[in-house]
């Protein structure tokens, strides 16, 4: 027992000594972003007799600019760095699709929106072998609110089927980047991250299509969002 206690104390002392020798700093940054959304979407129309009347597949691809504010902590020991960062990205992604099915008096208007902005949190792991240049990989998450809208118009039955849904999703968002130290307190950072969001599914109300049949539309999207960032950071420590 005494030997175990002695080894434990020696280990704790070594870890404490190592942490004491690390260089610690905090930073705040302001940057610009280019955000690209590329969402896979499927509309499925099903009837109450168990049939599927139509499946439409679409791609909601769009890009937008944004402003990013980030706060972080970084510990550096020799050439290794470990950091935590939280950021908020201002910028909306909106995309409309309008489909007309020839010969069927049938149209479908769809819209996917990424409303407000995105929260992000990441752990940064880096290794620097060149002074002033600090590459890193990022393991993080991203959170956005998505809104789905779909209106199906079939004049043959004088009716409209509408879908509207809003849902906040959290995605795994890995990335990589590099910081360039301009001087002791300023750094220029570049970063790329890719967010893998889970699918969002919404089924609209039943639509009477005659002959005792009703039809429902189900709107499903799988969002994918990539973000390229460049930021100027002020460092304390």
PDB file of C-alpha atoms in Angstrom:
ATOM      1  CA  UNK A   1       0.000   0.000   0.000  1.00  0.00           C
ATOM      2  CA  UNK A   2       2.830   2.378   0.877  1.00  0.00           C
ATOM      3  CA  UNK A   3       4.489   1.648  -2.477  1.00  0.00           C
ATOM      4  CA  UNK A   4       1.259   2.342  -4.368  1.00  0.00           C
ATOM      5  CA  UNK A   5       0.772   5.590  -2.475  1.00  0.00           C
ATOM      6  CA  UNK A   6       4.356   6.625  -3.174  1.00  0.00           C
ATOM      7  CA  UNK A   7       3.987   5.903  -6.906  1.00  0.00           C
ATOM      8  CA  UNK A   8       0.707   7.852  -7.011  1.00  0.00           C
ATOM      9  CA  UNK A   9       2.280  10.849  -5.321  1.00  0.00           C
ATOM     10  CA  UNK A  10       5.253  10.751  -7.671  1.00  0.00           C
ATOM     11  CA  UNK A  11       2.930  10.565 -10.713  1.00  0.00           C
ATOM     12  CA  UNK A  12       0.841  13.507  -9.490  1.00  0.00           C
ATOM     13  CA  UNK A  13       3.995  15.494  -8.896  1.00  0.00           C
ATOM     14  CA  UNK A  14       5.242  14.742 -12.419  1.00  0.00           C
ATOM     15  CA  UNK A  15       1.904  15.776 -14.006  1.00  0.00           C
ATOM     16  CA  UNK A  16       1.803  18.958 -11.939  1.00  0.00           C
ATOM     17  CA  UNK A  17       5.350  19.766 -12.955  1.00  0.00           C
ATOM     18  CA  UNK A  18       4.509  19.191 -16.611  1.00  0.00           C
ATOM     19  CA  UNK A  19       1.419  21.426 -16.466  1.00  0.00           C
ATOM     20  CA  UNK A  20       3.390  24.082 -14.629  1.00  0.00           C
ATOM     21  CA  UNK A  21       5.894  24.097 -17.481  1.00  0.00           C
ATOM     22  CA  UNK A  22       3.231  24.598 -20.143  1.00  0.00           C
ATOM     23  CA  UNK A  23       2.482  27.990 -21.653  1.00  0.00           C
ATOM     24  CA  UNK A  24      -1.143  29.062 -21.246  1.00  0.00           C
ATOM     25  CA  UNK A  25      -3.083  31.750 -23.096  1.00  0.00           C
ATOM     26  CA  UNK A  26      -6.587  32.847 -23.953  1.00  0.00           C
ATOM     27  CA  UNK A  27      -7.746  34.605 -27.095  1.00  0.00           C
ATOM     28  CA  UNK A  28     -10.678  36.297 -28.783  1.00  0.00           C
ATOM     29  CA  UNK A  29     -11.106  36.493 -32.535  1.00  0.00           C
ATOM     30  CA  UNK A  30     -13.220  38.074 -35.226  1.00  0.00           C
ATOM     31  CA  UNK A  31     -13.412  36.583 -38.690  1.00  0.00           C
ATOM     32  CA  UNK A  32     -15.164  36.127 -42.014  1.00  0.00           C
ATOM     33  CA  UNK A  33     -16.656  32.876 -43.273  1.00  0.00           C
ATOM     34  CA  UNK A  34     -17.897  31.256 -46.444  1.00  0.00           C
ATOM     35  CA  UNK A  35     -20.627  28.713 -45.669  1.00  0.00           C
ATOM     36  CA  UNK A  36     -21.841  26.114 -48.173  1.00  0.00           C
ATOM     37  CA  UNK A  37     -24.956  24.041 -47.573  1.00  0.00           C
ATOM     38  CA  UNK A  38     -25.495  20.921 -49.662  1.00  0.00           C
ATOM     39  CA  UNK A  39     -28.586  19.142 -48.355  1.00  0.00           C
ATOM     40  CA  UNK A  40     -30.015  15.941 -49.806  1.00  0.00           C
ATOM     41  CA  UNK A  41     -33.824  16.089 -49.868  1.00  0.00           C
ATOM     42  CA  UNK A  42     -36.493  13.513 -50.681  1.00  0.00           C
ATOM     43  CA  UNK A  43     -40.247  14.095 -50.970  1.00  0.00           C
ATOM     44  CA  UNK A  44     -42.303  10.882 -50.780  1.00  0.00           C
ATOM     45  CA  UNK A  45     -46.023  10.853 -51.622  1.00  0.00           C
ATOM     46  CA  UNK A  46     -47.836   7.839 -50.134  1.00  0.00           C
ATOM     47  CA  UNK A  47     -51.488   6.783 -50.404  1.00  0.00           C
ATOM     48  CA  UNK A  48     -53.633   5.224 -47.688  1.00  0.00           C
ATOM     49  CA  UNK A  49     -53.872   1.919 -49.583  1.00  0.00           C
ATOM     50  CA  UNK A  50     -50.183   1.306 -48.937  1.00  0.00           C
ATOM     51  CA  UNK A  51     -48.927   2.603 -52.274  1.00  0.00           C
ATOM     52  CA  UNK A  52     -46.291   5.186 -53.098  1.00  0.00           C
ATOM     53  CA  UNK A  53     -47.502   7.559 -55.782  1.00  0.00           C
ATOM     54  CA  UNK A  54     -44.295   9.530 -56.320  1.00  0.00           C
ATOM     55  CA  UNK A  55     -40.777  10.111 -54.974  1.00  0.00           C
ATOM     56  CA  UNK A  56     -38.915  13.343 -55.797  1.00  0.00           C
ATOM     57  CA  UNK A  57     -35.236  13.771 -54.957  1.00  0.00           C
ATOM     58  CA  UNK A  58     -33.607  17.193 -54.852  1.00  0.00           C
ATOM     59  CA  UNK A  59     -30.377  18.878 -53.861  1.00  0.00           C
ATOM     60  CA  UNK A  60     -30.533  22.091 -51.853  1.00  0.00           C
ATOM     61  CA  UNK A  61     -27.132  23.638 -52.579  1.00  0.00           C
ATOM     62  CA  UNK A  62     -26.348  27.241 -51.699  1.00  0.00           C
ATOM     63  CA  UNK A  63     -23.581  29.368 -50.216  1.00  0.00           C
ATOM     64  CA  UNK A  64     -23.466  32.512 -48.121  1.00  0.00           C
ATOM     65  CA  UNK A  65     -21.023  34.711 -46.247  1.00  0.00           C
ATOM     66  CA  UNK A  66     -20.927  35.191 -42.496  1.00  0.00           C
ATOM     67  CA  UNK A  67     -19.200  36.811 -39.545  1.00  0.00           C
ATOM     68  CA  UNK A  68     -17.622  34.646 -36.852  1.00  0.00           C
ATOM     69  CA  UNK A  69     -16.789  35.506 -33.233  1.00  0.00           C
ATOM     70  CA  UNK A  70     -14.615  33.031 -31.326  1.00  0.00           C
ATOM     71  CA  UNK A  71     -13.174  32.642 -27.835  1.00  0.00           C
ATOM     72  CA  UNK A  72     -10.558  30.102 -26.863  1.00  0.00           C
ATOM     73  CA  UNK A  73      -7.983  28.738 -24.455  1.00  0.00           C
ATOM     74  CA  UNK A  74      -4.685  27.186 -25.493  1.00  0.00           C
ATOM     75  CA  UNK A  75      -1.949  25.322 -23.604  1.00  0.00           C
ATOM     76  CA  UNK A  76       1.416  24.748 -25.323  1.00  0.00           C
ATOM     77  CA  UNK A  77       4.108  22.354 -24.123  1.00  0.00           C
ATOM     78  CA  UNK A  78       7.203  22.100 -26.249  1.00  0.00           C
ATOM     79  CA  UNK A  79       5.776  21.692 -29.766  1.00  0.00           C
ATOM     80  CA  UNK A  80       2.376  20.323 -28.749  1.00  0.00           C
ATOM     81  CA  UNK A  81      -0.768  22.411 -28.266  1.00  0.00           C
ATOM     82  CA  UNK A  82      -4.143  21.614 -26.750  1.00  0.00           C
ATOM     83  CA  UNK A  83      -7.017  24.065 -26.932  1.00  0.00           C
ATOM     84  CA  UNK A  84     -10.746  24.593 -26.362  1.00  0.00           C
ATOM     85  CA  UNK A  85     -12.767  26.989 -28.488  1.00  0.00           C
ATOM     86  CA  UNK A  86     -16.356  28.214 -28.691  1.00  0.00           C
ATOM     87  CA  UNK A  87     -17.665  30.357 -31.537  1.00  0.00           C
ATOM     88  CA  UNK A  88     -20.825  31.802 -33.019  1.00  0.00           C
ATOM     89  CA  UNK A  89     -21.265  32.206 -36.763  1.00  0.00           C
ATOM     90  CA  UNK A  90     -23.729  34.815 -38.017  1.00  0.00           C
ATOM     91  CA  UNK A  91     -25.212  33.835 -41.372  1.00  0.00           C
ATOM     92  CA  UNK A  92     -28.333  32.217 -42.860  1.00  0.00           C
ATOM     93  CA  UNK A  93     -28.606  29.578 -45.584  1.00  0.00           C
ATOM     94  CA  UNK A  94     -31.820  29.694 -47.632  1.00  0.00           C
ATOM     95  CA  UNK A  95     -32.680  27.728 -50.763  1.00  0.00           C
ATOM     96  CA  UNK A  96     -35.894  27.310 -52.791  1.00  0.00           C
ATOM     97  CA  UNK A  97     -36.771  24.559 -55.265  1.00  0.00           C
ATOM     98  CA  UNK A  98     -39.788  24.700 -57.561  1.00  0.00           C
ATOM     99  CA  UNK A  99     -40.800  21.534 -59.408  1.00  0.00           C
ATOM    100  CA  UNK A 100     -43.452  21.126 -62.085  1.00  0.00           C
ATOM    101  CA  UNK A 101     -44.334  17.575 -63.114  1.00  0.00           C
ATOM    102  CA  UNK A 102     -45.274  17.794 -66.799  1.00  0.00           C
ATOM    103  CA  UNK A 103     -48.620  16.343 -67.779  1.00  0.00           C
ATOM    104  CA  UNK A 104     -49.773  15.817 -64.196  1.00  0.00           C
ATOM    105  CA  UNK A 105     -51.043  19.289 -63.213  1.00  0.00           C
ATOM    106  CA  UNK A 106     -48.685  18.930 -60.302  1.00  0.00           C
ATOM    107  CA  UNK A 107     -46.213  21.340 -58.728  1.00  0.00           C
ATOM    108  CA  UNK A 108     -44.156  21.314 -55.560  1.00  0.00           C
ATOM    109  CA  UNK A 109     -42.519  24.318 -53.938  1.00  0.00           C
ATOM    110  CA  UNK A 110     -39.880  23.504 -51.352  1.00  0.00           C
ATOM    111  CA  UNK A 111     -37.705  25.671 -49.143  1.00  0.00           C
ATOM    112  CA  UNK A 112     -34.948  24.776 -46.699  1.00  0.00           C
ATOM    113  CA  UNK A 113     -33.637  27.452 -44.342  1.00  0.00           C
ATOM    114  CA  UNK A 114     -30.832  27.452 -41.810  1.00  0.00           C
ATOM    115  CA  UNK A 115     -32.273  30.148 -39.576  1.00  0.00           C
ATOM    116  CA  UNK A 116     -30.208  32.570 -37.470  1.00  0.00           C
ATOM    117  CA  UNK A 117     -26.609  31.373 -37.042  1.00  0.00           C
ATOM    118  CA  UNK A 118     -24.579  28.451 -35.745  1.00  0.00           C
ATOM    119  CA  UNK A 119     -22.979  27.690 -32.389  1.00  0.00           C
ATOM    120  CA  UNK A 120     -19.732  25.749 -32.444  1.00  0.00           C
ATOM    121  CA  UNK A 121     -17.509  24.055 -29.883  1.00  0.00           C
ATOM    122  CA  UNK A 122     -14.236  22.302 -30.579  1.00  0.00           C
ATOM    123  CA  UNK A 123     -11.142  20.691 -29.115  1.00  0.00           C
ATOM    124  CA  UNK A 124      -7.993  21.664 -31.005  1.00  0.00           C
ATOM    125  CA  UNK A 125      -4.921  19.417 -31.114  1.00  0.00           C
ATOM    126  CA  UNK A 126      -1.776  20.755 -32.719  1.00  0.00           C
ATOM    127  CA  UNK A 127       1.905  20.173 -33.293  1.00  0.00           C
ATOM    128  CA  UNK A 128       4.194  22.999 -34.381  1.00  0.00           C
ATOM    129  CA  UNK A 129       7.640  22.384 -35.853  1.00  0.00           C
ATOM    130  CA  UNK A 130       8.066  25.860 -37.385  1.00  0.00           C
ATOM    131  CA  UNK A 131       8.145  29.043 -35.341  1.00  0.00           C
ATOM    132  CA  UNK A 132       5.033  31.232 -35.720  1.00  0.00           C
ATOM    133  CA  UNK A 133       3.130  28.552 -37.709  1.00  0.00           C
ATOM    134  CA  UNK A 134       0.768  26.329 -35.712  1.00  0.00           C
ATOM    135  CA  UNK A 135      -1.277  23.693 -37.610  1.00  0.00           C
ATOM    136  CA  UNK A 136      -4.070  21.854 -35.800  1.00  0.00           C
ATOM    137  CA  UNK A 137      -6.927  19.406 -36.196  1.00  0.00           C
ATOM    138  CA  UNK A 138     -10.306  20.169 -34.685  1.00  0.00           C
ATOM    139  CA  UNK A 139     -12.823  17.762 -33.161  1.00  0.00           C
ATOM    140  CA  UNK A 140     -16.038  19.604 -32.534  1.00  0.00           C
ATOM    141  CA  UNK A 141     -19.774  20.000 -32.789  1.00  0.00           C
ATOM    142  CA  UNK A 142     -22.018  22.545 -34.482  1.00  0.00           C
ATOM    143  CA  UNK A 143     -25.628  23.483 -33.750  1.00  0.00           C
ATOM    144  CA  UNK A 144     -28.102  25.056 -36.184  1.00  0.00           C
ATOM    145  CA  UNK A 145     -31.856  25.432 -36.485  1.00  0.00           C
ATOM    146  CA  UNK A 146     -33.344  24.229 -39.771  1.00  0.00           C
ATOM    147  CA  UNK A 147     -36.774  25.086 -41.160  1.00  0.00           C
ATOM    148  CA  UNK A 148     -38.488  22.991 -43.849  1.00  0.00           C
ATOM    149  CA  UNK A 149     -41.377  24.245 -45.962  1.00  0.00           C
ATOM    150  CA  UNK A 150     -43.152  22.353 -48.753  1.00  0.00           C
ATOM    151  CA  UNK A 151     -46.363  23.240 -50.576  1.00  0.00           C
ATOM    152  CA  UNK A 152     -47.820  20.719 -53.018  1.00  0.00           C
ATOM    153  CA  UNK A 153     -50.338  22.151 -55.494  1.00  0.00           C
ATOM    154  CA  UNK A 154     -52.641  19.858 -57.471  1.00  0.00           C
ATOM    155  CA  UNK A 155     -55.291  21.964 -59.275  1.00  0.00           C
ATOM    156  CA  UNK A 156     -57.085  18.814 -60.412  1.00  0.00           C
ATOM    157  CA  UNK A 157     -58.323  18.390 -56.846  1.00  0.00           C
ATOM    158  CA  UNK A 158     -58.386  22.116 -55.922  1.00  0.00           C
ATOM    159  CA  UNK A 159     -56.276  21.456 -52.865  1.00  0.00           C
ATOM    160  CA  UNK A 160     -52.916  22.274 -51.350  1.00  0.00           C
ATOM    161  CA  UNK A 161     -50.823  20.160 -49.023  1.00  0.00           C
ATOM    162  CA  UNK A 162     -48.471  22.076 -46.768  1.00  0.00           C
ATOM    163  CA  UNK A 163     -45.515  21.010 -44.636  1.00  0.00           C
ATOM    164  CA  UNK A 164     -43.778  23.299 -42.197  1.00  0.00           C
ATOM    165  CA  UNK A 165     -41.284  22.183 -39.577  1.00  0.00           C
ATOM    166  CA  UNK A 166     -38.507  23.756 -37.524  1.00  0.00           C
ATOM    167  CA  UNK A 167     -35.901  21.705 -35.684  1.00  0.00           C
ATOM    168  CA  UNK A 168     -32.564  22.410 -33.977  1.00  0.00           C
ATOM    169  CA  UNK A 169     -29.890  19.842 -34.783  1.00  0.00           C
ATOM    170  CA  UNK A 170     -26.394  19.149 -33.450  1.00  0.00           C
ATOM    171  CA  UNK A 171     -23.745  17.823 -35.822  1.00  0.00           C
ATOM    172  CA  UNK A 172     -20.304  16.298 -35.556  1.00  0.00           C
ATOM    173  CA  UNK A 173     -18.040  18.908 -37.160  1.00  0.00           C
ATOM    174  CA  UNK A 174     -14.397  17.872 -37.634  1.00  0.00           C
ATOM    175  CA  UNK A 175     -11.944  20.249 -39.237  1.00  0.00           C
ATOM    176  CA  UNK A 176      -8.369  21.431 -39.624  1.00  0.00           C
ATOM    177  CA  UNK A 177      -6.593  24.746 -39.716  1.00  0.00           C
ATOM    178  CA  UNK A 178      -3.507  26.796 -39.045  1.00  0.00           C
ATOM    179  CA  UNK A 179      -2.594  29.869 -36.989  1.00  0.00           C
ATOM    180  CA  UNK A 180       0.123  32.312 -38.078  1.00  0.00           C
ATOM    181  CA  UNK A 181       1.555  34.406 -35.252  1.00  0.00           C
ATOM    182  CA  UNK A 182       1.989  37.973 -36.541  1.00  0.00           C
ATOM    183  CA  UNK A 183       3.532  39.111 -33.246  1.00  0.00           C
ATOM    184  CA  UNK A 184       3.252  38.300 -29.544  1.00  0.00           C
ATOM    185  CA  UNK A 185      -0.426  39.237 -29.297  1.00  0.00           C
ATOM    186  CA  UNK A 186      -1.861  38.871 -32.807  1.00  0.00           C
ATOM    187  CA  UNK A 187      -2.456  35.757 -34.896  1.00  0.00           C
ATOM    188  CA  UNK A 188      -4.090  35.151 -38.255  1.00  0.00           C
ATOM    189  CA  UNK A 189      -6.088  31.922 -38.378  1.00  0.00           C
ATOM    190  CA  UNK A 190      -7.512  29.868 -41.250  1.00  0.00           C
ATOM    191  CA  UNK A 191      -9.792  26.880 -40.749  1.00  0.00           C
ATOM    192  CA  UNK A 192     -12.081  24.480 -42.598  1.00  0.00           C
ATOM    193  CA  UNK A 193     -14.779  22.371 -40.961  1.00  0.00           C
ATOM    194  CA  UNK A 194     -17.510  20.041 -42.224  1.00  0.00           C
ATOM    195  CA  UNK A 195     -20.712  19.394 -40.271  1.00  0.00           C
ATOM    196  CA  UNK A 196     -22.574  16.076 -40.551  1.00  0.00           C
ATOM    197  CA  UNK A 197     -26.158  16.707 -39.446  1.00  0.00           C
ATOM    198  CA  UNK A 198     -28.713  13.995 -38.859  1.00  0.00           C
ATOM    199  CA  UNK A 199     -31.819  13.744 -41.048  1.00  0.00           C
ATOM    200  CA  UNK A 200     -34.953  15.800 -40.434  1.00  0.00           C
ATOM    201  CA  UNK A 201     -38.295  14.261 -41.435  1.00  0.00           C
ATOM    202  CA  UNK A 202     -41.747  15.847 -41.481  1.00  0.00           C
ATOM    203  CA  UNK A 203     -45.045  14.422 -42.779  1.00  0.00           C
ATOM    204  CA  UNK A 204     -47.811  16.782 -43.848  1.00  0.00           C
ATOM    205  CA  UNK A 205     -51.600  16.408 -43.549  1.00  0.00           C
ATOM    206  CA  UNK A 206     -53.527  13.928 -45.704  1.00  0.00           C
ATOM    207  CA  UNK A 207     -54.863  15.190 -49.025  1.00  0.00           C
ATOM    208  CA  UNK A 208     -58.068  13.767 -50.530  1.00  0.00           C
ATOM    209  CA  UNK A 209     -57.322  12.647 -54.107  1.00  0.00           C
ATOM    210  CA  UNK A 210     -60.713  11.003 -54.804  1.00  0.00           C
ATOM    211  CA  UNK A 211     -61.986   7.450 -54.947  1.00  0.00           C
ATOM    212  CA  UNK A 212     -61.653   7.069 -51.190  1.00  0.00           C
ATOM    213  CA  UNK A 213     -57.895   7.632 -51.404  1.00  0.00           C
ATOM    214  CA  UNK A 214     -55.857  10.121 -49.489  1.00  0.00           C
ATOM    215  CA  UNK A 215     -52.236  11.076 -50.085  1.00  0.00           C
ATOM    216  CA  UNK A 216     -49.642  12.337 -47.635  1.00  0.00           C
ATOM    217  CA  UNK A 217     -46.309  13.971 -48.401  1.00  0.00           C
ATOM    218  CA  UNK A 218     -43.176  13.320 -46.310  1.00  0.00           C
ATOM    219  CA  UNK A 219     -40.288  15.786 -46.585  1.00  0.00           C
ATOM    220  CA  UNK A 220     -36.889  14.456 -45.478  1.00  0.00           C
ATOM    221  CA  UNK A 221     -33.575  16.307 -45.666  1.00  0.00           C
ATOM    222  CA  UNK A 222     -30.053  15.353 -44.623  1.00  0.00           C
ATOM    223  CA  UNK A 223     -28.116  18.604 -44.089  1.00  0.00           C
ATOM    224  CA  UNK A 224     -24.399  18.910 -44.817  1.00  0.00           C
ATOM    225  CA  UNK A 225     -22.654  22.220 -44.121  1.00  0.00           C
ATOM    226  CA  UNK A 226     -19.040  23.142 -44.851  1.00  0.00           C
ATOM    227  CA  UNK A 227     -17.424  26.302 -43.508  1.00  0.00           C
ATOM    228  CA  UNK A 228     -14.176  28.063 -44.434  1.00  0.00           C
ATOM    229  CA  UNK A 229     -12.993  30.650 -41.897  1.00  0.00           C
ATOM    230  CA  UNK A 230     -10.343  33.337 -41.716  1.00  0.00           C
ATOM    231  CA  UNK A 231      -9.983  35.297 -38.484  1.00  0.00           C
ATOM    232  CA  UNK A 232      -7.770  37.730 -36.626  1.00  0.00           C
ATOM    233  CA  UNK A 233      -7.149  36.776 -32.989  1.00  0.00           C
ATOM    234  CA  UNK A 234      -5.894  38.780 -30.036  1.00  0.00           C
ATOM    235  CA  UNK A 235      -3.963  36.656 -27.525  1.00  0.00           C
ATOM    236  CA  UNK A 236      -3.382  37.174 -23.812  1.00  0.00           C
ATOM    237  CA  UNK A 237      -0.629  35.205 -22.093  1.00  0.00           C
TER     238      UNK A 237
END
